[in-house]
């Protein structure tokens, strides 16, 4: 009869090796209940997969400077730090999701931003996914920032330069921005970005004819990022046709796409298709792997075509049309209504 094997604790080198391979949040969960692991956890470095900073915009004074906001949240992977500012005592209460029973009171109204800075700068490698919601100058007083990928929901335009805390020649690998003002599109760091994603999907019916097209022409059609993705709520077909003309200029890489959201009608698809045929002499109806479309251009290495509901996000109130530059796959040649 064999004796049950005795469980042996991991050696220090083995334990160290295991902890180094764990995500920061999972390591922290174990550290809360194990003093031994807590000691090791504090000694070894980490590289964060995701970091979020959520903070409402502060009131802007007569000089255009926003006031410091003490309330907010910092998410370190799955760990949540909540900061609640009491304006009467001017103190901030801090709560961590790992130890919700323990709350800390501090007199530093900027403590939420300081936590964000701490995790941003102590991650050995640049944070893989950096998410921001609102926030006023979250990178202020930081030097030598290496982060190249940011997803930022601004929830309204701000007048000061958004990326003033980065060098003018800083190159982002990817920026995804929503809820912005068009003034943002003039900032050099936005123009320099390799992969730019802009989301402004609400449809503003107060646009009068001419204003919308002017905005498209003067702001969006001047962007020259290597990969550009636009998701815009529009009222006028001319605005979308301008975007189609812009993507035909051979500067954008494969993967670039411009999506227009319109209010749903019963005849919009026919109107879009007919508008494309009238505007572009070489436009031809066809079927690609992605579905029915109008092909605007077909080259040896790529195809530019317009699809309806390309991303599958249409609903009962709106429908979308996307002009996209895709790689041409010779194994799946498009079916065209006539010879191209």
Tab-separated table of C-alpha atoms in Angstrom, residues 16-338:
chain	number	residue	atom	x	y	z
A	16	UNK	CA	9.878	33.656	-7.321
A	17	UNK	CA	9.717	32.264	-10.851
A	18	UNK	CA	5.975	31.565	-10.577
A	19	UNK	CA	5.147	35.009	-9.176
A	20	UNK	CA	7.111	36.810	-11.879
A	21	UNK	CA	4.962	35.119	-14.526
A	22	UNK	CA	1.656	36.068	-12.870
A	23	UNK	CA	-0.348	39.164	-13.740
A	24	UNK	CA	0.002	41.975	-11.239
A	25	UNK	CA	-3.621	41.792	-10.052
A	26	UNK	CA	-3.560	38.027	-9.422
A	27	UNK	CA	-0.268	38.351	-7.590
A	28	UNK	CA	-1.738	41.117	-5.440
A	29	UNK	CA	-4.756	38.973	-4.506
A	30	UNK	CA	-2.460	36.261	-3.150
A	31	UNK	CA	-0.249	38.815	-1.398
A	32	UNK	CA	-3.228	40.077	0.614
A	33	UNK	CA	-3.640	36.695	2.360
A	34	UNK	CA	-0.001	35.549	2.457
A	35	UNK	CA	2.621	37.612	4.313
A	36	UNK	CA	5.428	35.583	2.700
A	37	UNK	CA	4.154	36.257	-0.818
A	38	UNK	CA	3.490	39.878	0.096
A	39	UNK	CA	7.196	40.377	0.868
A	40	UNK	CA	8.229	38.897	-2.475
A	41	UNK	CA	5.476	40.786	-4.312
A	42	UNK	CA	6.795	44.117	-3.039
A	43	UNK	CA	10.372	43.288	-4.033
A	44	UNK	CA	9.902	42.141	-7.624
A	45	UNK	CA	8.860	44.341	-10.516
A	46	UNK	CA	5.853	44.039	-12.785
A	47	UNK	CA	4.600	45.009	-16.230
A	48	UNK	CA	0.940	45.997	-16.366
A	49	UNK	CA	-1.380	44.734	-19.071
A	50	UNK	CA	-3.978	47.461	-18.480
A	51	UNK	CA	-4.385	50.670	-16.501
A	52	UNK	CA	-7.426	52.972	-16.360
A	53	UNK	CA	-7.910	56.458	-14.937
A	54	UNK	CA	-11.462	57.792	-14.608
A	55	UNK	CA	-12.040	61.340	-13.374
A	56	UNK	CA	-14.594	64.011	-14.233
A	57	UNK	CA	-13.476	67.278	-15.807
A	58	UNK	CA	-12.897	70.115	-13.364
A	59	UNK	CA	-14.408	73.582	-13.692
A	60	UNK	CA	-12.304	75.854	-15.879
A	61	UNK	CA	-11.323	79.280	-14.488
A	62	UNK	CA	-11.073	82.557	-16.407
A	63	UNK	CA	-7.532	81.647	-17.476
A	64	UNK	CA	-8.668	78.352	-18.975
A	65	UNK	CA	-7.104	76.262	-16.196
A	66	UNK	CA	-9.244	73.398	-14.822
A	67	UNK	CA	-9.488	72.989	-11.063
A	68	UNK	CA	-8.122	69.843	-9.435
A	69	UNK	CA	-10.719	67.096	-8.975
A	70	UNK	CA	-10.248	64.717	-6.055
A	71	UNK	CA	-12.903	62.110	-6.870
A	72	UNK	CA	-12.121	59.367	-9.384
A	73	UNK	CA	-11.059	55.776	-9.986
A	74	UNK	CA	-7.831	54.032	-10.934
A	75	UNK	CA	-8.119	50.461	-12.251
A	76	UNK	CA	-4.897	48.456	-12.146
A	77	UNK	CA	-5.849	45.463	-14.279
A	78	UNK	CA	-8.819	44.081	-12.263
A	79	UNK	CA	-7.957	45.956	-9.032
A	80	UNK	CA	-10.072	49.071	-8.432
A	81	UNK	CA	-9.009	52.049	-6.347
A	82	UNK	CA	-11.839	54.483	-5.580
A	83	UNK	CA	-11.179	58.054	-4.477
A	84	UNK	CA	-13.952	60.162	-2.912
A	85	UNK	CA	-13.274	63.833	-2.188
A	86	UNK	CA	-15.171	65.542	0.642
A	87	UNK	CA	-15.278	69.277	-0.179
A	88	UNK	CA	-16.127	70.206	3.432
A	89	UNK	CA	-13.090	68.529	5.008
A	90	UNK	CA	-11.034	68.710	1.778
A	91	UNK	CA	-9.954	65.121	2.444
A	92	UNK	CA	-10.001	62.181	0.055
A	93	UNK	CA	-11.140	58.700	1.098
A	94	UNK	CA	-9.353	55.835	-0.666
A	95	UNK	CA	-10.831	52.356	-1.001
A	96	UNK	CA	-9.208	49.350	-2.694
A	97	UNK	CA	-11.292	46.468	-4.046
A	98	UNK	CA	-8.805	43.974	-2.563
A	99	UNK	CA	-9.414	45.259	0.974
A	100	UNK	CA	-12.768	47.113	0.934
A	101	UNK	CA	-12.965	47.015	4.721
A	102	UNK	CA	-9.881	49.230	4.979
A	103	UNK	CA	-10.308	52.882	4.045
A	104	UNK	CA	-7.623	55.547	4.041
A	105	UNK	CA	-8.108	59.297	4.500
A	106	UNK	CA	-5.576	61.722	3.006
A	107	UNK	CA	-5.450	65.497	2.614
A	108	UNK	CA	-3.947	65.409	-0.894
A	109	UNK	CA	-6.669	66.265	-3.433
A	110	UNK	CA	-4.391	65.105	-6.268
A	111	UNK	CA	-3.954	61.624	-4.792
A	112	UNK	CA	-5.942	59.831	-7.544
A	113	UNK	CA	-3.693	61.266	-10.239
A	114	UNK	CA	-0.619	60.432	-8.120
A	115	UNK	CA	-1.729	56.776	-7.894
A	116	UNK	CA	-2.187	56.758	-11.671
A	117	UNK	CA	1.303	58.228	-12.123
A	118	UNK	CA	2.798	55.670	-9.745
A	119	UNK	CA	1.522	52.646	-11.642
A	120	UNK	CA	2.235	54.251	-14.999
A	121	UNK	CA	5.883	54.891	-14.146
A	122	UNK	CA	6.677	51.760	-12.121
A	123	UNK	CA	5.507	49.304	-14.790
A	124	UNK	CA	8.731	47.873	-16.228
A	125	UNK	CA	7.300	47.850	-19.755
A	126	UNK	CA	4.934	50.521	-21.093
A	127	UNK	CA	1.361	49.645	-20.074
A	128	UNK	CA	-0.142	47.583	-22.895
A	129	UNK	CA	-3.651	49.075	-22.666
A	130	UNK	CA	-4.073	52.559	-21.228
A	131	UNK	CA	-7.665	53.806	-20.797
A	132	UNK	CA	-8.717	57.328	-19.813
A	133	UNK	CA	-12.190	58.703	-19.167
A	134	UNK	CA	-12.422	62.508	-19.098
A	135	UNK	CA	-9.466	63.625	-16.853
A	136	UNK	CA	-7.716	67.009	-17.020
A	137	UNK	CA	-4.046	66.774	-17.951
A	138	UNK	CA	-3.557	63.288	-16.469
A	139	UNK	CA	0.101	63.304	-17.578
A	140	UNK	CA	1.072	66.656	-16.056
A	141	UNK	CA	4.559	66.957	-14.537
A	142	UNK	CA	5.634	63.615	-15.996
A	143	UNK	CA	8.932	63.363	-17.891
A	144	UNK	CA	10.071	60.841	-20.484
A	145	UNK	CA	6.720	59.153	-21.040
A	146	UNK	CA	7.071	56.010	-23.134
A	147	UNK	CA	3.414	55.059	-23.564
A	148	UNK	CA	2.462	54.830	-27.199
A	149	UNK	CA	-1.109	53.443	-27.067
A	150	UNK	CA	-3.980	55.325	-25.404
A	151	UNK	CA	-7.768	54.982	-25.514
A	152	UNK	CA	-9.367	58.205	-24.261
A	153	UNK	CA	-13.062	59.095	-23.895
A	154	UNK	CA	-13.050	62.853	-23.418
A	155	UNK	CA	-16.819	63.291	-22.925
A	156	UNK	CA	-16.638	66.828	-24.266
A	157	UNK	CA	-14.167	69.241	-25.835
A	158	UNK	CA	-11.480	70.953	-23.738
A	159	UNK	CA	-9.839	74.155	-24.920
A	160	UNK	CA	-6.248	73.549	-23.809
A	161	UNK	CA	-3.951	71.304	-25.933
A	162	UNK	CA	-4.743	67.732	-24.940
A	163	UNK	CA	-1.256	66.322	-25.438
A	164	UNK	CA	0.778	69.279	-24.194
A	165	UNK	CA	2.583	67.046	-21.688
A	166	UNK	CA	4.118	65.017	-24.521
A	167	UNK	CA	6.894	66.368	-26.771
A	168	UNK	CA	5.522	67.741	-30.035
A	169	UNK	CA	7.441	65.087	-31.960
A	170	UNK	CA	6.114	62.224	-29.773
A	171	UNK	CA	4.796	59.410	-31.955
A	172	UNK	CA	1.921	57.305	-30.643
A	173	UNK	CA	1.559	53.821	-32.073
A	174	UNK	CA	-2.206	54.034	-31.581
A	175	UNK	CA	-4.649	56.623	-30.276
A	176	UNK	CA	-8.369	55.967	-29.927
A	177	UNK	CA	-10.291	59.130	-29.078
A	178	UNK	CA	-13.998	59.758	-28.537
A	179	UNK	CA	-16.080	62.694	-27.333
A	180	UNK	CA	-13.475	65.190	-28.580
A	181	UNK	CA	-13.634	68.666	-30.133
A	182	UNK	CA	-12.371	69.095	-33.685
A	183	UNK	CA	-9.674	71.480	-32.413
A	184	UNK	CA	-7.940	68.353	-31.130
A	185	UNK	CA	-7.298	67.225	-34.712
A	186	UNK	CA	-4.877	70.124	-35.195
A	187	UNK	CA	-2.487	68.912	-32.458
A	188	UNK	CA	0.802	67.639	-33.850
A	189	UNK	CA	0.855	64.500	-31.681
A	190	UNK	CA	-2.505	63.487	-33.179
A	191	UNK	CA	-1.244	64.112	-36.698
A	192	UNK	CA	1.933	62.115	-35.968
A	193	UNK	CA	0.065	59.070	-34.611
A	194	UNK	CA	0.595	55.937	-36.708
A	195	UNK	CA	-2.855	54.407	-36.101
A	196	UNK	CA	-5.556	56.931	-35.254
A	197	UNK	CA	-9.124	55.952	-34.311
A	198	UNK	CA	-11.708	58.739	-33.959
A	199	UNK	CA	-15.222	58.059	-32.648
A	200	UNK	CA	-17.960	60.683	-32.794
A	201	UNK	CA	-21.000	58.553	-33.546
A	202	UNK	CA	-23.801	60.809	-32.280
A	203	UNK	CA	-25.857	62.337	-35.091
A	204	UNK	CA	-26.319	66.091	-34.558
A	205	UNK	CA	-29.362	67.071	-36.600
A	206	UNK	CA	-28.758	70.794	-35.931
A	207	UNK	CA	-25.992	70.740	-38.552
A	208	UNK	CA	-27.143	72.848	-41.497
A	209	UNK	CA	-26.150	71.997	-45.041
A	210	UNK	CA	-22.595	73.179	-45.601
A	211	UNK	CA	-21.325	73.122	-42.003
A	212	UNK	CA	-21.000	69.352	-41.796
A	213	UNK	CA	-19.254	69.045	-45.153
A	214	UNK	CA	-16.925	71.902	-44.201
A	215	UNK	CA	-15.936	70.092	-41.007
A	216	UNK	CA	-15.274	66.870	-42.926
A	217	UNK	CA	-13.234	68.656	-45.577
A	218	UNK	CA	-11.223	70.959	-43.288
A	219	UNK	CA	-10.532	68.582	-40.402
A	220	UNK	CA	-10.943	64.910	-41.290
A	221	UNK	CA	-9.828	65.013	-44.917
A	222	UNK	CA	-6.545	66.672	-43.925
A	223	UNK	CA	-5.402	63.762	-41.727
A	224	UNK	CA	-2.537	61.668	-43.103
A	225	UNK	CA	-2.047	58.955	-40.466
A	226	UNK	CA	-0.755	55.613	-41.759
A	227	UNK	CA	-3.931	53.869	-40.571
A	228	UNK	CA	-7.007	55.999	-39.966
A	229	UNK	CA	-10.356	54.771	-38.636
A	230	UNK	CA	-13.304	57.159	-38.445
A	231	UNK	CA	-16.722	56.492	-36.883
A	232	UNK	CA	-18.879	59.575	-37.438
A	233	UNK	CA	-22.562	60.392	-37.103
A	234	UNK	CA	-23.583	62.263	-40.267
A	235	UNK	CA	-26.644	63.927	-41.771
A	236	UNK	CA	-25.612	64.537	-45.357
A	237	UNK	CA	-24.537	62.124	-48.086
A	238	UNK	CA	-22.012	64.638	-49.429
A	239	UNK	CA	-20.021	64.257	-46.189
A	240	UNK	CA	-19.668	60.512	-46.730
A	241	UNK	CA	-18.779	60.952	-50.404
A	242	UNK	CA	-15.968	63.312	-49.381
A	243	UNK	CA	-14.604	60.590	-47.095
A	244	UNK	CA	-14.796	58.066	-49.934
A	245	UNK	CA	-12.791	60.431	-52.130
A	246	UNK	CA	-10.211	60.864	-49.382
A	247	UNK	CA	-9.558	57.139	-48.851
A	248	UNK	CA	-8.980	56.743	-52.580
A	249	UNK	CA	-5.898	58.955	-52.230
A	250	UNK	CA	-3.152	56.349	-51.967
A	251	UNK	CA	-1.632	57.343	-48.619
A	252	UNK	CA	-3.530	55.152	-46.160
A	253	UNK	CA	-2.470	51.626	-45.304
A	254	UNK	CA	-4.693	48.555	-45.541
A	255	UNK	CA	-7.034	48.494	-42.546
A	256	UNK	CA	-8.058	52.142	-42.821
A	257	UNK	CA	-11.827	52.656	-42.820
A	258	UNK	CA	-14.346	55.494	-42.607
A	259	UNK	CA	-17.769	54.647	-41.153
A	260	UNK	CA	-20.772	56.984	-41.374
A	261	UNK	CA	-23.863	56.539	-39.177
A	262	UNK	CA	-27.136	57.892	-40.573
A	263	UNK	CA	-30.659	57.941	-39.184
A	264	UNK	CA	-32.467	54.852	-40.407
A	265	UNK	CA	-34.839	55.185	-43.349
A	266	UNK	CA	-36.450	52.637	-45.617
A	267	UNK	CA	-34.590	53.718	-48.738
A	268	UNK	CA	-31.134	54.820	-47.579
A	269	UNK	CA	-29.162	51.911	-49.035
A	270	UNK	CA	-30.437	52.568	-52.564
A	271	UNK	CA	-29.681	56.258	-52.113
A	272	UNK	CA	-26.104	55.524	-50.967
A	273	UNK	CA	-25.470	53.027	-53.775
A	274	UNK	CA	-26.841	55.411	-56.445
A	275	UNK	CA	-24.813	58.312	-55.024
A	276	UNK	CA	-21.643	56.211	-55.278
A	277	UNK	CA	-22.363	55.238	-58.884
A	278	UNK	CA	-22.979	58.884	-59.813
A	279	UNK	CA	-19.837	60.150	-58.064
A	280	UNK	CA	-17.312	57.468	-59.020
A	281	UNK	CA	-17.068	56.384	-62.650
A	282	UNK	CA	-15.418	53.049	-61.834
A	283	UNK	CA	-17.799	52.084	-59.015
A	284	UNK	CA	-19.314	48.633	-59.509
A	285	UNK	CA	-21.649	46.529	-57.378
A	286	UNK	CA	-20.203	43.262	-56.144
A	287	UNK	CA	-19.798	40.681	-53.406
A	288	UNK	CA	-16.625	40.229	-51.360
A	289	UNK	CA	-15.932	37.817	-48.538
A	290	UNK	CA	-17.253	40.505	-46.175
A	291	UNK	CA	-20.601	40.735	-48.017
A	292	UNK	CA	-22.415	42.844	-50.608
A	293	UNK	CA	-20.652	46.062	-51.498
A	294	UNK	CA	-19.812	48.726	-54.038
A	295	UNK	CA	-16.204	48.417	-55.213
A	296	UNK	CA	-14.598	51.822	-55.771
A	297	UNK	CA	-11.125	50.590	-56.663
A	298	UNK	CA	-9.430	47.226	-57.176
A	299	UNK	CA	-5.643	46.895	-57.420
A	300	UNK	CA	-3.241	43.947	-57.294
A	301	UNK	CA	-2.745	44.247	-53.533
A	302	UNK	CA	-5.909	45.910	-52.213
A	303	UNK	CA	-9.582	46.695	-52.744
A	304	UNK	CA	-11.476	49.788	-51.613
A	305	UNK	CA	-15.180	49.118	-51.189
A	306	UNK	CA	-18.285	50.392	-49.401
A	307	UNK	CA	-20.300	48.043	-47.166
A	308	UNK	CA	-23.462	48.446	-45.161
A	309	UNK	CA	-23.422	47.488	-41.455
A	310	UNK	CA	-19.783	46.411	-41.821
A	311	UNK	CA	-19.210	46.063	-38.056
A	312	UNK	CA	-22.667	44.675	-37.225
A	313	UNK	CA	-23.609	47.521	-34.867
A	314	UNK	CA	-26.686	48.909	-36.625
A	315	UNK	CA	-29.896	49.197	-34.609
A	316	UNK	CA	-33.518	50.264	-35.077
A	317	UNK	CA	-32.572	53.960	-35.085
A	318	UNK	CA	-29.511	54.171	-37.315
A	319	UNK	CA	-27.645	52.400	-40.089
A	320	UNK	CA	-24.003	52.601	-41.075
A	321	UNK	CA	-21.952	52.637	-44.262
A	322	UNK	CA	-18.232	51.906	-44.256
A	323	UNK	CA	-15.655	52.571	-46.936
A	324	UNK	CA	-12.651	50.362	-46.166
A	325	UNK	CA	-9.294	49.493	-47.672
A	326	UNK	CA	-8.823	45.712	-47.461
A	327	UNK	CA	-6.108	43.349	-48.636
A	328	UNK	CA	-6.922	41.650	-51.913
A	329	UNK	CA	-7.026	37.891	-51.491
A	330	UNK	CA	-6.602	36.171	-54.835
A	331	UNK	CA	-8.225	33.030	-53.409
A	332	UNK	CA	-11.468	34.961	-52.853
A	333	UNK	CA	-11.863	37.088	-55.948
A	334	UNK	CA	-14.837	39.463	-55.786
A	335	UNK	CA	-18.002	38.724	-57.717
A	336	UNK	CA	-18.785	41.861	-59.730
A	337	UNK	CA	-21.960	42.852	-61.556
A	338	UNK	CA	-19.835	43.833	-64.554
